[in-house]
mmCIF file of C-alpha atoms in Angstrom:
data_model
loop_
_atom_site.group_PDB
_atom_site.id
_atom_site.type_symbol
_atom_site.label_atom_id
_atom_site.label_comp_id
_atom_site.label_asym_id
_atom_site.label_seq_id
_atom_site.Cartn_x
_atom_site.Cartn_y
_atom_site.Cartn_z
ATOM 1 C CA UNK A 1 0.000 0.000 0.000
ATOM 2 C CA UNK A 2 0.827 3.863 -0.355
ATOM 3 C CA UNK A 3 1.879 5.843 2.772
ATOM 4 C CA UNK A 4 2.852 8.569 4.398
ATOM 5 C CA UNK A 5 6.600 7.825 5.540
ATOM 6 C CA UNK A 6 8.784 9.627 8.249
ATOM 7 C CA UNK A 7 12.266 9.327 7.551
ATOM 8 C CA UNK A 8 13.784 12.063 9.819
ATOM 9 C CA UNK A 9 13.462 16.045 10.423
ATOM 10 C CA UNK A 10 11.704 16.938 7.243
ATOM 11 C CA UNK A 11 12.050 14.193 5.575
ATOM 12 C CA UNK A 12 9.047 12.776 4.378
ATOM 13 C CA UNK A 13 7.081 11.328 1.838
ATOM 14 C CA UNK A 14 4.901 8.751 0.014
ATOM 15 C CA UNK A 15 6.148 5.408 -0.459
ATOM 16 C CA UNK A 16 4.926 1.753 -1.115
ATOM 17 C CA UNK A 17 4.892 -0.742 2.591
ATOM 18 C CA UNK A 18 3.484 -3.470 3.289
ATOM 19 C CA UNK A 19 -0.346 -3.655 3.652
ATOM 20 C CA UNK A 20 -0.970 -4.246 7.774
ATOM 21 C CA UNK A 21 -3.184 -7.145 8.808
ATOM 22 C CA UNK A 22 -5.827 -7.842 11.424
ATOM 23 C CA UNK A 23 -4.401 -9.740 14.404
ATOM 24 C CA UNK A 24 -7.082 -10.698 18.015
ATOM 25 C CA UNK A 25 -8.996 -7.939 18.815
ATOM 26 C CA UNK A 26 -7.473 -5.237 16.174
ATOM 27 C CA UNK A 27 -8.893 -3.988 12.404
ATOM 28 C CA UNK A 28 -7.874 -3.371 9.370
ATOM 29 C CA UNK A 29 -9.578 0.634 7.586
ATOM 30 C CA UNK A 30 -9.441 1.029 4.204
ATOM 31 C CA UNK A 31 -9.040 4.912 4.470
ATOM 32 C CA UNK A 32 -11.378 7.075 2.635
ATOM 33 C CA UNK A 33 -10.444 10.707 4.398
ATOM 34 C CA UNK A 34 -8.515 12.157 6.751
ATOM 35 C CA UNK A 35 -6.371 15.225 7.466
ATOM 36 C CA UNK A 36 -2.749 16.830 8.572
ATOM 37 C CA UNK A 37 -3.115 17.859 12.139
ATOM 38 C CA UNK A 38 -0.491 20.134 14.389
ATOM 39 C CA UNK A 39 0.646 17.630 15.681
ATOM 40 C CA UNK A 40 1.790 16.013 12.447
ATOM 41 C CA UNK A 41 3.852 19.321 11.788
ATOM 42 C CA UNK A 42 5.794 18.730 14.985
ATOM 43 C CA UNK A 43 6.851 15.343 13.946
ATOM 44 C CA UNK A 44 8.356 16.329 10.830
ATOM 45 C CA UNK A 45 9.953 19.282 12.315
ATOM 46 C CA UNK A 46 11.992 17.055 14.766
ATOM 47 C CA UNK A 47 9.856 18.781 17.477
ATOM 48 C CA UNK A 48 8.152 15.641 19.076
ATOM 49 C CA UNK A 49 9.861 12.551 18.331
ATOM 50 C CA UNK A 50 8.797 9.176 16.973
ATOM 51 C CA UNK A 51 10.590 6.563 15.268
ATOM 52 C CA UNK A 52 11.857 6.807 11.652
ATOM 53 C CA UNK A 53 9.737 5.085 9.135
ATOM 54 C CA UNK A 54 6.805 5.636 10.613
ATOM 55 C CA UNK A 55 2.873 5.825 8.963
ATOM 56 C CA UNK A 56 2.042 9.942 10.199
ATOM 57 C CA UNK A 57 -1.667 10.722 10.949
ATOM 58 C CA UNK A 58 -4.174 9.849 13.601
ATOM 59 C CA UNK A 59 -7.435 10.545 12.491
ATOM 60 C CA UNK A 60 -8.914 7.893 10.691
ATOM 61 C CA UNK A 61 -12.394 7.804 8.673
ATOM 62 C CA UNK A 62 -13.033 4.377 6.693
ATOM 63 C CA UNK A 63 -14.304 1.453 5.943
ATOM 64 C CA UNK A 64 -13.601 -2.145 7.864
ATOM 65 C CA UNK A 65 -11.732 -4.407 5.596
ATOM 66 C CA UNK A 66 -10.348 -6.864 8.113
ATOM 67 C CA UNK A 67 -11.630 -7.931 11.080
ATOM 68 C CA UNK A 68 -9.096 -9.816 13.392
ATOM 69 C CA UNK A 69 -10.441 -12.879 16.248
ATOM 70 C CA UNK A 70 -12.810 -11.499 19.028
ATOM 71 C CA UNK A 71 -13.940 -8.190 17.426
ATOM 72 C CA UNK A 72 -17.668 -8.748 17.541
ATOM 73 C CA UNK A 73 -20.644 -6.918 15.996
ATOM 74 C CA UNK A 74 -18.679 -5.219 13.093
ATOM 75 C CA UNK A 75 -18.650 -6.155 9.479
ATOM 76 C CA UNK A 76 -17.039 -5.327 6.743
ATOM 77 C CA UNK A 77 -17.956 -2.785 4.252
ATOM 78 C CA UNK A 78 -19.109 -0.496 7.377
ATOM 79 C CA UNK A 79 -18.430 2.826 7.669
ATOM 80 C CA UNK A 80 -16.596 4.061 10.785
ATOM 81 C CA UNK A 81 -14.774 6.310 12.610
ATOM 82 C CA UNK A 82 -12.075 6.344 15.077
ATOM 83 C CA UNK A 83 -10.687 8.693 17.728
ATOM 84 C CA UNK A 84 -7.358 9.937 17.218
ATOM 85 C CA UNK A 85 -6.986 7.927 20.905
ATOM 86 C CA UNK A 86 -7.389 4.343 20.923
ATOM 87 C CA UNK A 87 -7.859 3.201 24.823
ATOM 88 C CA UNK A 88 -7.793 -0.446 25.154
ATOM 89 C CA UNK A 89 -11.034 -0.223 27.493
ATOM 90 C CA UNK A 90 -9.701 -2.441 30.174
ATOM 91 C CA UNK A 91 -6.675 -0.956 32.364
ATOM 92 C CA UNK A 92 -7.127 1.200 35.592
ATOM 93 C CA UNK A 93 -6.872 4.547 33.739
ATOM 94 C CA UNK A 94 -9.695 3.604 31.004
ATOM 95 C CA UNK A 95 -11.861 1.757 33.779
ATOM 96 C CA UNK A 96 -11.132 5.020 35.765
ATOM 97 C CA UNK A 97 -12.393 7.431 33.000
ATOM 98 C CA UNK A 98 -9.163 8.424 31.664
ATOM 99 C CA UNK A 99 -8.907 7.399 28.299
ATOM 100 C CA UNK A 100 -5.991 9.275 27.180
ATOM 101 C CA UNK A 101 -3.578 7.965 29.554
ATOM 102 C CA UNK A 102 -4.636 4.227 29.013
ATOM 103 C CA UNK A 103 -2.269 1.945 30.486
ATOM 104 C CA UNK A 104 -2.206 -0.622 27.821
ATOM 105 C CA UNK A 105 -4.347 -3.107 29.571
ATOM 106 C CA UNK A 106 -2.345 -2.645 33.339
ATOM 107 C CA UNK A 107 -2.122 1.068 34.865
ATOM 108 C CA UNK A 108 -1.606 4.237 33.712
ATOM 109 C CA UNK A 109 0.504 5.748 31.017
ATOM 110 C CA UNK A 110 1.145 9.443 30.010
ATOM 111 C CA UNK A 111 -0.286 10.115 26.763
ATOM 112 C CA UNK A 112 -0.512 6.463 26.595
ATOM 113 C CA UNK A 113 -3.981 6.270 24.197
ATOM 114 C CA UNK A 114 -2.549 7.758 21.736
ATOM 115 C CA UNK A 115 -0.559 5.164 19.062
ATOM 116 C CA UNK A 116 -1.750 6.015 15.930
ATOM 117 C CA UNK A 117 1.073 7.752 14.250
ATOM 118 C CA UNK A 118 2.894 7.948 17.272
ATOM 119 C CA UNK A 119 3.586 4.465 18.988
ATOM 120 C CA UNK A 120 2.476 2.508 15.715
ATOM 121 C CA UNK A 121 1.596 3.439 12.161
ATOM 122 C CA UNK A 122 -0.672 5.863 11.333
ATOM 123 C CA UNK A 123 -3.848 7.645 9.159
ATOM 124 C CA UNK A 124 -2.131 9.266 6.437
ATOM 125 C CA UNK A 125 -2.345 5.479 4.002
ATOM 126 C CA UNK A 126 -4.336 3.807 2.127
ATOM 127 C CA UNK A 127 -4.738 1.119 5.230
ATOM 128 C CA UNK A 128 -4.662 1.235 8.897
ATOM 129 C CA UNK A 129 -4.358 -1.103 11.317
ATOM 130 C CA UNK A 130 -7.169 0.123 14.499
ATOM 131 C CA UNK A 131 -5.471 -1.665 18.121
ATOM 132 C CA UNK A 132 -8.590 -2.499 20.668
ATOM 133 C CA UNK A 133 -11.302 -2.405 17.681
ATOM 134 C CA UNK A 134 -13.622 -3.549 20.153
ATOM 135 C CA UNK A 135 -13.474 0.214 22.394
ATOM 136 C CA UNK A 136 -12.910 2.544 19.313
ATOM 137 C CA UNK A 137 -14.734 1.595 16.080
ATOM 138 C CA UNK A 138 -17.818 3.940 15.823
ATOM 139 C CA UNK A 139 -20.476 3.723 13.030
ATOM 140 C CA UNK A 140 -20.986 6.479 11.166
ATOM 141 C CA UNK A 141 -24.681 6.793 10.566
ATOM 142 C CA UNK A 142 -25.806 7.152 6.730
ATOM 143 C CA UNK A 143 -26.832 10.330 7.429
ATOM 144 C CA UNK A 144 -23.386 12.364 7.618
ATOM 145 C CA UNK A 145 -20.470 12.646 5.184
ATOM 146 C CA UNK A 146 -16.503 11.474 5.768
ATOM 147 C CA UNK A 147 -16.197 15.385 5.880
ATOM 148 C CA UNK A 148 -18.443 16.044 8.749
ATOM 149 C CA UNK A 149 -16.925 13.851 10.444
ATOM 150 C CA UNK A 150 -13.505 13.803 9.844
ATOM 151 C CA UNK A 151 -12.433 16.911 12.040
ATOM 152 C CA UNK A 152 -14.243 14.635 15.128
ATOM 153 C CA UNK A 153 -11.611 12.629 15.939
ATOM 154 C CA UNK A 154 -8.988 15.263 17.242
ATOM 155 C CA UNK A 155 -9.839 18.825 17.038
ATOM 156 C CA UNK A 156 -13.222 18.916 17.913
ATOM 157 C CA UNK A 157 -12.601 15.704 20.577
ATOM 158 C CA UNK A 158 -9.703 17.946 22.295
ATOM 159 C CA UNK A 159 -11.214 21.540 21.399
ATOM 160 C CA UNK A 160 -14.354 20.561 23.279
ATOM 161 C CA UNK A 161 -12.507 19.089 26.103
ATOM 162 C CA UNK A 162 -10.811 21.946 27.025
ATOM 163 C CA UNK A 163 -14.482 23.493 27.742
ATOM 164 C CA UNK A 164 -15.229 20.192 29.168
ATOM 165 C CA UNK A 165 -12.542 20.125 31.369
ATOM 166 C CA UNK A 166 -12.912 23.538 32.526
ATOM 167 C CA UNK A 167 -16.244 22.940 33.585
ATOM 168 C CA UNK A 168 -17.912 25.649 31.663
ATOM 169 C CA UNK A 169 -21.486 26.371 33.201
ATOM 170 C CA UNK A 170 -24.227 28.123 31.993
ATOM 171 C CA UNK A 171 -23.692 32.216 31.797
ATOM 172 C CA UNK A 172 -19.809 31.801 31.766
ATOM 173 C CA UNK A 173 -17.770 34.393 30.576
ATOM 174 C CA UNK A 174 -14.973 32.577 28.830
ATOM 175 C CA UNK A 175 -11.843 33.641 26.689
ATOM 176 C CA UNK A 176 -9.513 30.843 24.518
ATOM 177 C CA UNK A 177 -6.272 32.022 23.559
ATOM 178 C CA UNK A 178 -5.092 31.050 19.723
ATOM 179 C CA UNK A 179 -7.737 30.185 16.971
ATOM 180 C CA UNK A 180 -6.235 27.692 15.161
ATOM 181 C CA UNK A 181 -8.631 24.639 14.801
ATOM 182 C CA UNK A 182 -8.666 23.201 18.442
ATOM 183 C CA UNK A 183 -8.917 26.659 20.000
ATOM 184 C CA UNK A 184 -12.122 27.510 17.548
ATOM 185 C CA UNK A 185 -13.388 24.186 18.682
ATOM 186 C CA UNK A 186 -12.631 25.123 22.709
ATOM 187 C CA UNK A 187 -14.847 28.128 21.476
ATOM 188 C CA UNK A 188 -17.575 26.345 19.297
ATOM 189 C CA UNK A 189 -17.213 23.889 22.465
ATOM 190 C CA UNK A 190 -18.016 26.634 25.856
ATOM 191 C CA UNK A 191 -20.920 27.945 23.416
ATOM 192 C CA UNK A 192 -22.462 24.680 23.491
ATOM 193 C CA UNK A 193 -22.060 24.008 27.216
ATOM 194 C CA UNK A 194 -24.016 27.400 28.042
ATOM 195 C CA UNK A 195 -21.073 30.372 27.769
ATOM 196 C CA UNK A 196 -23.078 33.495 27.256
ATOM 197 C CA UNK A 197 -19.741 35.402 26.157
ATOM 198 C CA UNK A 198 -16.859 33.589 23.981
ATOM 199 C CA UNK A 199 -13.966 35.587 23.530
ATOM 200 C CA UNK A 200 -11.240 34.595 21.070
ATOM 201 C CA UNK A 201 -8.227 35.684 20.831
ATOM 202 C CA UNK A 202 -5.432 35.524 17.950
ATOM 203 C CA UNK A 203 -3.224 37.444 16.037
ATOM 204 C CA UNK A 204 -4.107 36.057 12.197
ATOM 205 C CA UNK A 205 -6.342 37.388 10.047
ATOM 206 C CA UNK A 206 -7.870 34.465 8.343
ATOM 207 C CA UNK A 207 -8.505 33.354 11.972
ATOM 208 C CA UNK A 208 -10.153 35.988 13.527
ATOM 209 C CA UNK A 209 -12.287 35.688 10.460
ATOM 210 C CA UNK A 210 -13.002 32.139 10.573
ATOM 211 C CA UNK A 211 -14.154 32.443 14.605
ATOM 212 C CA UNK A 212 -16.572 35.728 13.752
ATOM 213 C CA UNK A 213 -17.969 33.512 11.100
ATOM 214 C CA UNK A 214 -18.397 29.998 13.617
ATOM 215 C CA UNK A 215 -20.127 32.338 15.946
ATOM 216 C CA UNK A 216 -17.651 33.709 18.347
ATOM 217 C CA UNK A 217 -19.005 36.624 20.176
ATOM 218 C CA UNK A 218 -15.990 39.021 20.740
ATOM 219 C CA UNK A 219 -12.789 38.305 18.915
ATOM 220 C CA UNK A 220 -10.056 40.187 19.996
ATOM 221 C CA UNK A 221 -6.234 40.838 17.987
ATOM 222 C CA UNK A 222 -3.465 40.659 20.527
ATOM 223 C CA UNK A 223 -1.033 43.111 18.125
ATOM 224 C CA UNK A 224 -4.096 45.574 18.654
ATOM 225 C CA UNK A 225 -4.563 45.791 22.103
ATOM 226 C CA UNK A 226 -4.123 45.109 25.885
ATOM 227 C CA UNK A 227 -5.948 41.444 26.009
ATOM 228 C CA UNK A 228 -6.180 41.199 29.993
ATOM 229 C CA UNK A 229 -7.217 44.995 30.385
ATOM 230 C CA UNK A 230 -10.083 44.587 27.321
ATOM 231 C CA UNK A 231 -11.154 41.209 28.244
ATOM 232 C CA UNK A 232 -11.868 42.577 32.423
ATOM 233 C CA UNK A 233 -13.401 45.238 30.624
ATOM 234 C CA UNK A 234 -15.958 42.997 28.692
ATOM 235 C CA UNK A 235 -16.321 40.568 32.000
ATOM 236 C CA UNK A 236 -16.528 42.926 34.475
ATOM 237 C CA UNK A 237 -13.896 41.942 36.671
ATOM 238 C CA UNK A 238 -12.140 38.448 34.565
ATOM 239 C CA UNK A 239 -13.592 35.389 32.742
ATOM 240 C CA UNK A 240 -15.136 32.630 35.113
ATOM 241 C CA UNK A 241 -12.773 30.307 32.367
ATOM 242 C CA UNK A 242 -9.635 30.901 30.223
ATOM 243 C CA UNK A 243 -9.070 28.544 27.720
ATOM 244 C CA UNK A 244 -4.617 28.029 26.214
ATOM 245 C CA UNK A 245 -4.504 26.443 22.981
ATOM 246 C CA UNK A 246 -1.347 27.608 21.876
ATOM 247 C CA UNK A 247 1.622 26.642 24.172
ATOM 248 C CA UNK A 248 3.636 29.408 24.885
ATOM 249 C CA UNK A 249 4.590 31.111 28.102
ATOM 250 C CA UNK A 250 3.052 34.098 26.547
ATOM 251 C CA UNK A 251 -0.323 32.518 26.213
ATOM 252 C CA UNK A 252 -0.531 30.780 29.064
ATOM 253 C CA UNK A 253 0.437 34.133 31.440
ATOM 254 C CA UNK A 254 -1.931 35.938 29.675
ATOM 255 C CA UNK A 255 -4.611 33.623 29.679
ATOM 256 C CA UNK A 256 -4.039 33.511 33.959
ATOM 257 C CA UNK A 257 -3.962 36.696 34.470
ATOM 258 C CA UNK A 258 -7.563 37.195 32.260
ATOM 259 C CA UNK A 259 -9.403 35.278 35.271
ATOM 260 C CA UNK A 260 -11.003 36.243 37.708
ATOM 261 C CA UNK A 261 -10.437 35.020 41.150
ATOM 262 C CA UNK A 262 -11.884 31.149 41.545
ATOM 263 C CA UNK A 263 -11.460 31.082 38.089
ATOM 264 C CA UNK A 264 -10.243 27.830 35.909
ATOM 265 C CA UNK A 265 -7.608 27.695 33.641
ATOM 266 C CA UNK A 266 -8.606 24.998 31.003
ATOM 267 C CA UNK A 267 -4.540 24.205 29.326
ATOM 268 C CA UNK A 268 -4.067 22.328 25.845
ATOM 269 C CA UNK A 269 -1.227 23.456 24.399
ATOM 270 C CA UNK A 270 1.672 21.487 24.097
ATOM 271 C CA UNK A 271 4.459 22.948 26.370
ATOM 272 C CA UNK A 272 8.685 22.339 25.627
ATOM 273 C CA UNK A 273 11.331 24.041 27.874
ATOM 274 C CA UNK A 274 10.249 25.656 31.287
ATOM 275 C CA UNK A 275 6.479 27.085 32.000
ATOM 276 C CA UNK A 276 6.596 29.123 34.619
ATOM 277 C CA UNK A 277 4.159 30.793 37.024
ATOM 278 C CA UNK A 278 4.360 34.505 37.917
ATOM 279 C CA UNK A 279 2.512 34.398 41.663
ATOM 280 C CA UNK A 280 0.832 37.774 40.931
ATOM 281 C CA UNK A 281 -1.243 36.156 38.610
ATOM 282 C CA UNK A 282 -2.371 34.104 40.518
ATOM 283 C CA UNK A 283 -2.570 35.694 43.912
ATOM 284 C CA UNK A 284 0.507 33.601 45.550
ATOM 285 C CA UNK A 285 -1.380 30.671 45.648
ATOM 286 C CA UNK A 286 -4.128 31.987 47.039
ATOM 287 C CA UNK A 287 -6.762 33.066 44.642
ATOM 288 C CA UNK A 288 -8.505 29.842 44.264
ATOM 289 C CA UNK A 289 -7.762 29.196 41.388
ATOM 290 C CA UNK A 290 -7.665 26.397 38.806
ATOM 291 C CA UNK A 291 -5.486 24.698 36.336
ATOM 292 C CA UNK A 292 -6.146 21.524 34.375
ATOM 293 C CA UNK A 293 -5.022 20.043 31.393
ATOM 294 C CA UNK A 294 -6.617 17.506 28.765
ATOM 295 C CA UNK A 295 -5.345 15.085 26.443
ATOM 296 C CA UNK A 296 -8.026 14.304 23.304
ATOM 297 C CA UNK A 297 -10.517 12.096 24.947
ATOM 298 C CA UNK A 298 -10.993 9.296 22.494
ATOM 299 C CA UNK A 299 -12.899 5.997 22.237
ATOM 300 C CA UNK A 300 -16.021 5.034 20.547
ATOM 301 C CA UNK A 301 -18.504 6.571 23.272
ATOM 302 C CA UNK A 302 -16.529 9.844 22.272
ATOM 303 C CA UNK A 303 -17.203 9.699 18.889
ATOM 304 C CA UNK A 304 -20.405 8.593 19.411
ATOM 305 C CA UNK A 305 -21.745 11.278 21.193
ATOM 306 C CA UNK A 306 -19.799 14.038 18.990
ATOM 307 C CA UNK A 307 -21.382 12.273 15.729
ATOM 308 C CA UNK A 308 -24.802 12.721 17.673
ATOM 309 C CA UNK A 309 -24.439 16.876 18.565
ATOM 310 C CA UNK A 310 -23.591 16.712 14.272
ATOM 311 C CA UNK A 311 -26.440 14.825 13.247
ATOM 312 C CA UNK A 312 -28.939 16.771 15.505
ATOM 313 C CA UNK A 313 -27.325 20.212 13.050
ATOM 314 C CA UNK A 314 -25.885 21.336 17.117
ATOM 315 C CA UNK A 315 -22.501 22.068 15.072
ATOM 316 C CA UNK A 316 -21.877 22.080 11.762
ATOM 317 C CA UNK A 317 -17.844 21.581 11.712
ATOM 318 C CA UNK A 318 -17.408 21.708 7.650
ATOM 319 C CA UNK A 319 -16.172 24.818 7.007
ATOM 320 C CA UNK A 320 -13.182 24.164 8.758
ATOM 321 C CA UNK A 321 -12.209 22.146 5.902
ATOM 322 C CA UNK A 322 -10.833 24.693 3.218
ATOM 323 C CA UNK A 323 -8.625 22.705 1.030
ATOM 324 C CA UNK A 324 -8.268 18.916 0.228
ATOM 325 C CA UNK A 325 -5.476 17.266 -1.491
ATOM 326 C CA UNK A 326 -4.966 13.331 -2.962
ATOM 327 C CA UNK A 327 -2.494 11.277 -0.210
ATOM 328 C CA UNK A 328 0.199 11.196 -3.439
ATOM 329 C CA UNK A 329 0.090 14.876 -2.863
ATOM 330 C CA UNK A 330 0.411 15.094 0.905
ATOM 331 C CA UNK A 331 3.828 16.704 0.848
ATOM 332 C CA UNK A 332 2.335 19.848 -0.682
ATOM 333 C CA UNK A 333 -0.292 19.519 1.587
ATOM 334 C CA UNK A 334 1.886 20.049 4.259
ATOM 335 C CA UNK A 335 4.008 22.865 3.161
ATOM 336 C CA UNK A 336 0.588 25.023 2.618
ATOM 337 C CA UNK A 337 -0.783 24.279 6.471
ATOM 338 C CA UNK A 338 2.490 24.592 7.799
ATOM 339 C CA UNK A 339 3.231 27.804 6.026
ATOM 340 C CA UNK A 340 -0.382 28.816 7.008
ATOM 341 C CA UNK A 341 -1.128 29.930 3.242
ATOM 342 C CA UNK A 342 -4.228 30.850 1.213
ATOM 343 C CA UNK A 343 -5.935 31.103 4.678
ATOM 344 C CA UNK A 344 -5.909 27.515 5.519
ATOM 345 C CA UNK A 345 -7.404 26.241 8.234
ATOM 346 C CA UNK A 346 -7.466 22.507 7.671
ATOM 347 C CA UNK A 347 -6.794 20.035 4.644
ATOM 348 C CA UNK A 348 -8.562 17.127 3.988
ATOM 349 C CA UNK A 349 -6.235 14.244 2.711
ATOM 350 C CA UNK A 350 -7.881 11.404 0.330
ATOM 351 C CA UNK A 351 -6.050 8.183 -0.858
#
């Protein structure tokens, strides 16, 4: 089969490996759709690091080819999809409600649910092996497209989890630092949980569009203005939740200091060298305060329930898509998201 190969920093590139097959309890996807994620872009750039020749991707939408010993109530020729986590449904962290760090069918693991393109081949072929079928194969009903769905299995998963996780209630006041794809979907997400004011915040055009036109209610441009002063202004006093999707210092400061005290501090960027906390922000310790991170939730009850809020026309996630490419194209396809041209916001990548 055709895949998506990583060689080493920046080197990359379709070439022909051998076709995976089903062992007990696993899959086999034929791939019809999926995309390049952030994530991806670190891998190439040497900035997270996985093994050389690696499959790249993690967000699968197919059709079941294979199905290995003890995967039950599947067949093949169904459509599914599967969360760009893959929990094995049976160690203390999945039993325990935490997916993301599955253990691998003992404890816990950090970051451990995610293999796909990171512990094992990945999404961007024309076949993928899915580990635990049994916990992350989810039907796609007839009713929605591969592109509805698609942008499911990560952003929207993780975006909404950072709303989620921050325990957005109704009447919040929240504001979610960078617009890129998973912080539009931390805003799409604390709209649907009840925020009365979303406030994004960014410092690209295209962006700032693309959250005014998914239904962001303030949307603010951190080269225009003071951020903490104008979003106390707008609260009266500091948003109940702050939302970092970027994973800077920078954003993650700012994004303390915008609360108000008691406030949350929902974090899911992806952090290298030293964070550090300035006290003042948050009064020594002392201000009640909040911070939690997520990792993508994943598994099939995930997608599940995020294929439901699309089918009931709660979100309608396709505009995010603004360019799509062939997989024997995909290196171009990453040289326009990662150069952030022609106001891309995500590509859609077909075998």
């Amino acid at each position: 089969m055709r895949a998506n190969v990583f060689r080493g920093v920046n080197r990359f590139g379709i070439e022909e490996v051998e076709r995976p097959r089903a062992g007990a309890g696993e899959a086999i996807i034929r791939m019809t759709l999926t995309t390049v994620c952030g994530t991806d872009l670190h891998i190439v750039r040497g900035e997270y690091p996985v093994r050389a020749g690696l499959v790249i991707g993690h967000e699968p939408v197919g059709v079941i080819e294979e199905l290995g010993p003890g995967v039950t109530d599947y067949r093949p020729g169904q459509r599914v999809l599967v969360g760009a986590i893959t929990p094995c449904g049976q160690c203390r962290a999945c039993l325990s409600g935490h997916l993301s760090q599955c253990g691998h069918g003992a404890g816990w693991e950090a970051l451990g649910g995610w293999r796909m393109g990171n512990t094992q081949d990945g999404a961007q072929a024309e076949y993928i092996r899915i580990p635990s079928a049994q916990a992350n194969l989810a039907p796609i009903p007839d009713e929605l497209t591969d592109e509805q769905v698609v942008l499911l299995s990560d952003i929207a998963s993780t975006g909404f989890s950072g709303a989620e996780s921050g325990g957005v209630r109704i009447g919040d006041a929240v504001v979610v630092f960078a617009q890129g794809p998973i912080g539009l979907c931390a805003s799409i997400g604390a709209r649907l949980m009840g925020a009365s004011l979303v406030v994004g915040v960014d410092g690209d055009e295209s962006r700032l569009k693309m959250a005014q036109r998914m239904g962001v209610d303030v949307v603010l441009d951190y080269r225009q203005q003071d951020i903490v002063a104008e979003v106390k202004r707008l609260t009266g006093g500091g948003a109940d939740v702050a939302i970092e999707a970027l994973g800077t210092q920078q954003t993650f400061e700012s994004a303390l200091r915008c609360l108000r005290p008691a406030g949350t501090l929902s974090s899911l960027g992806v952090y290298a060298g030293k964070l550090q906390l300035p006290y003042d922000a948050f009064s020594a310790g002392l201000g009640d305060h909040r911070v939690v991170t997520t990792l993508c939730p994943g598994g099939k009850e995930r997608m599940r329930r995020l294929m439901d809020v699309v089918l009931r026309k709660r979100v309608d996630l396709s505009p995010l898509i603004t360019h799509r490419f062939k997989l024997a194209d995909i290196q171009e396809a990453y040289a326009l998201f990662g150069e952030r041209r022609d106001g891309v916001f995500k590509v859609a990548i077909q075998p």
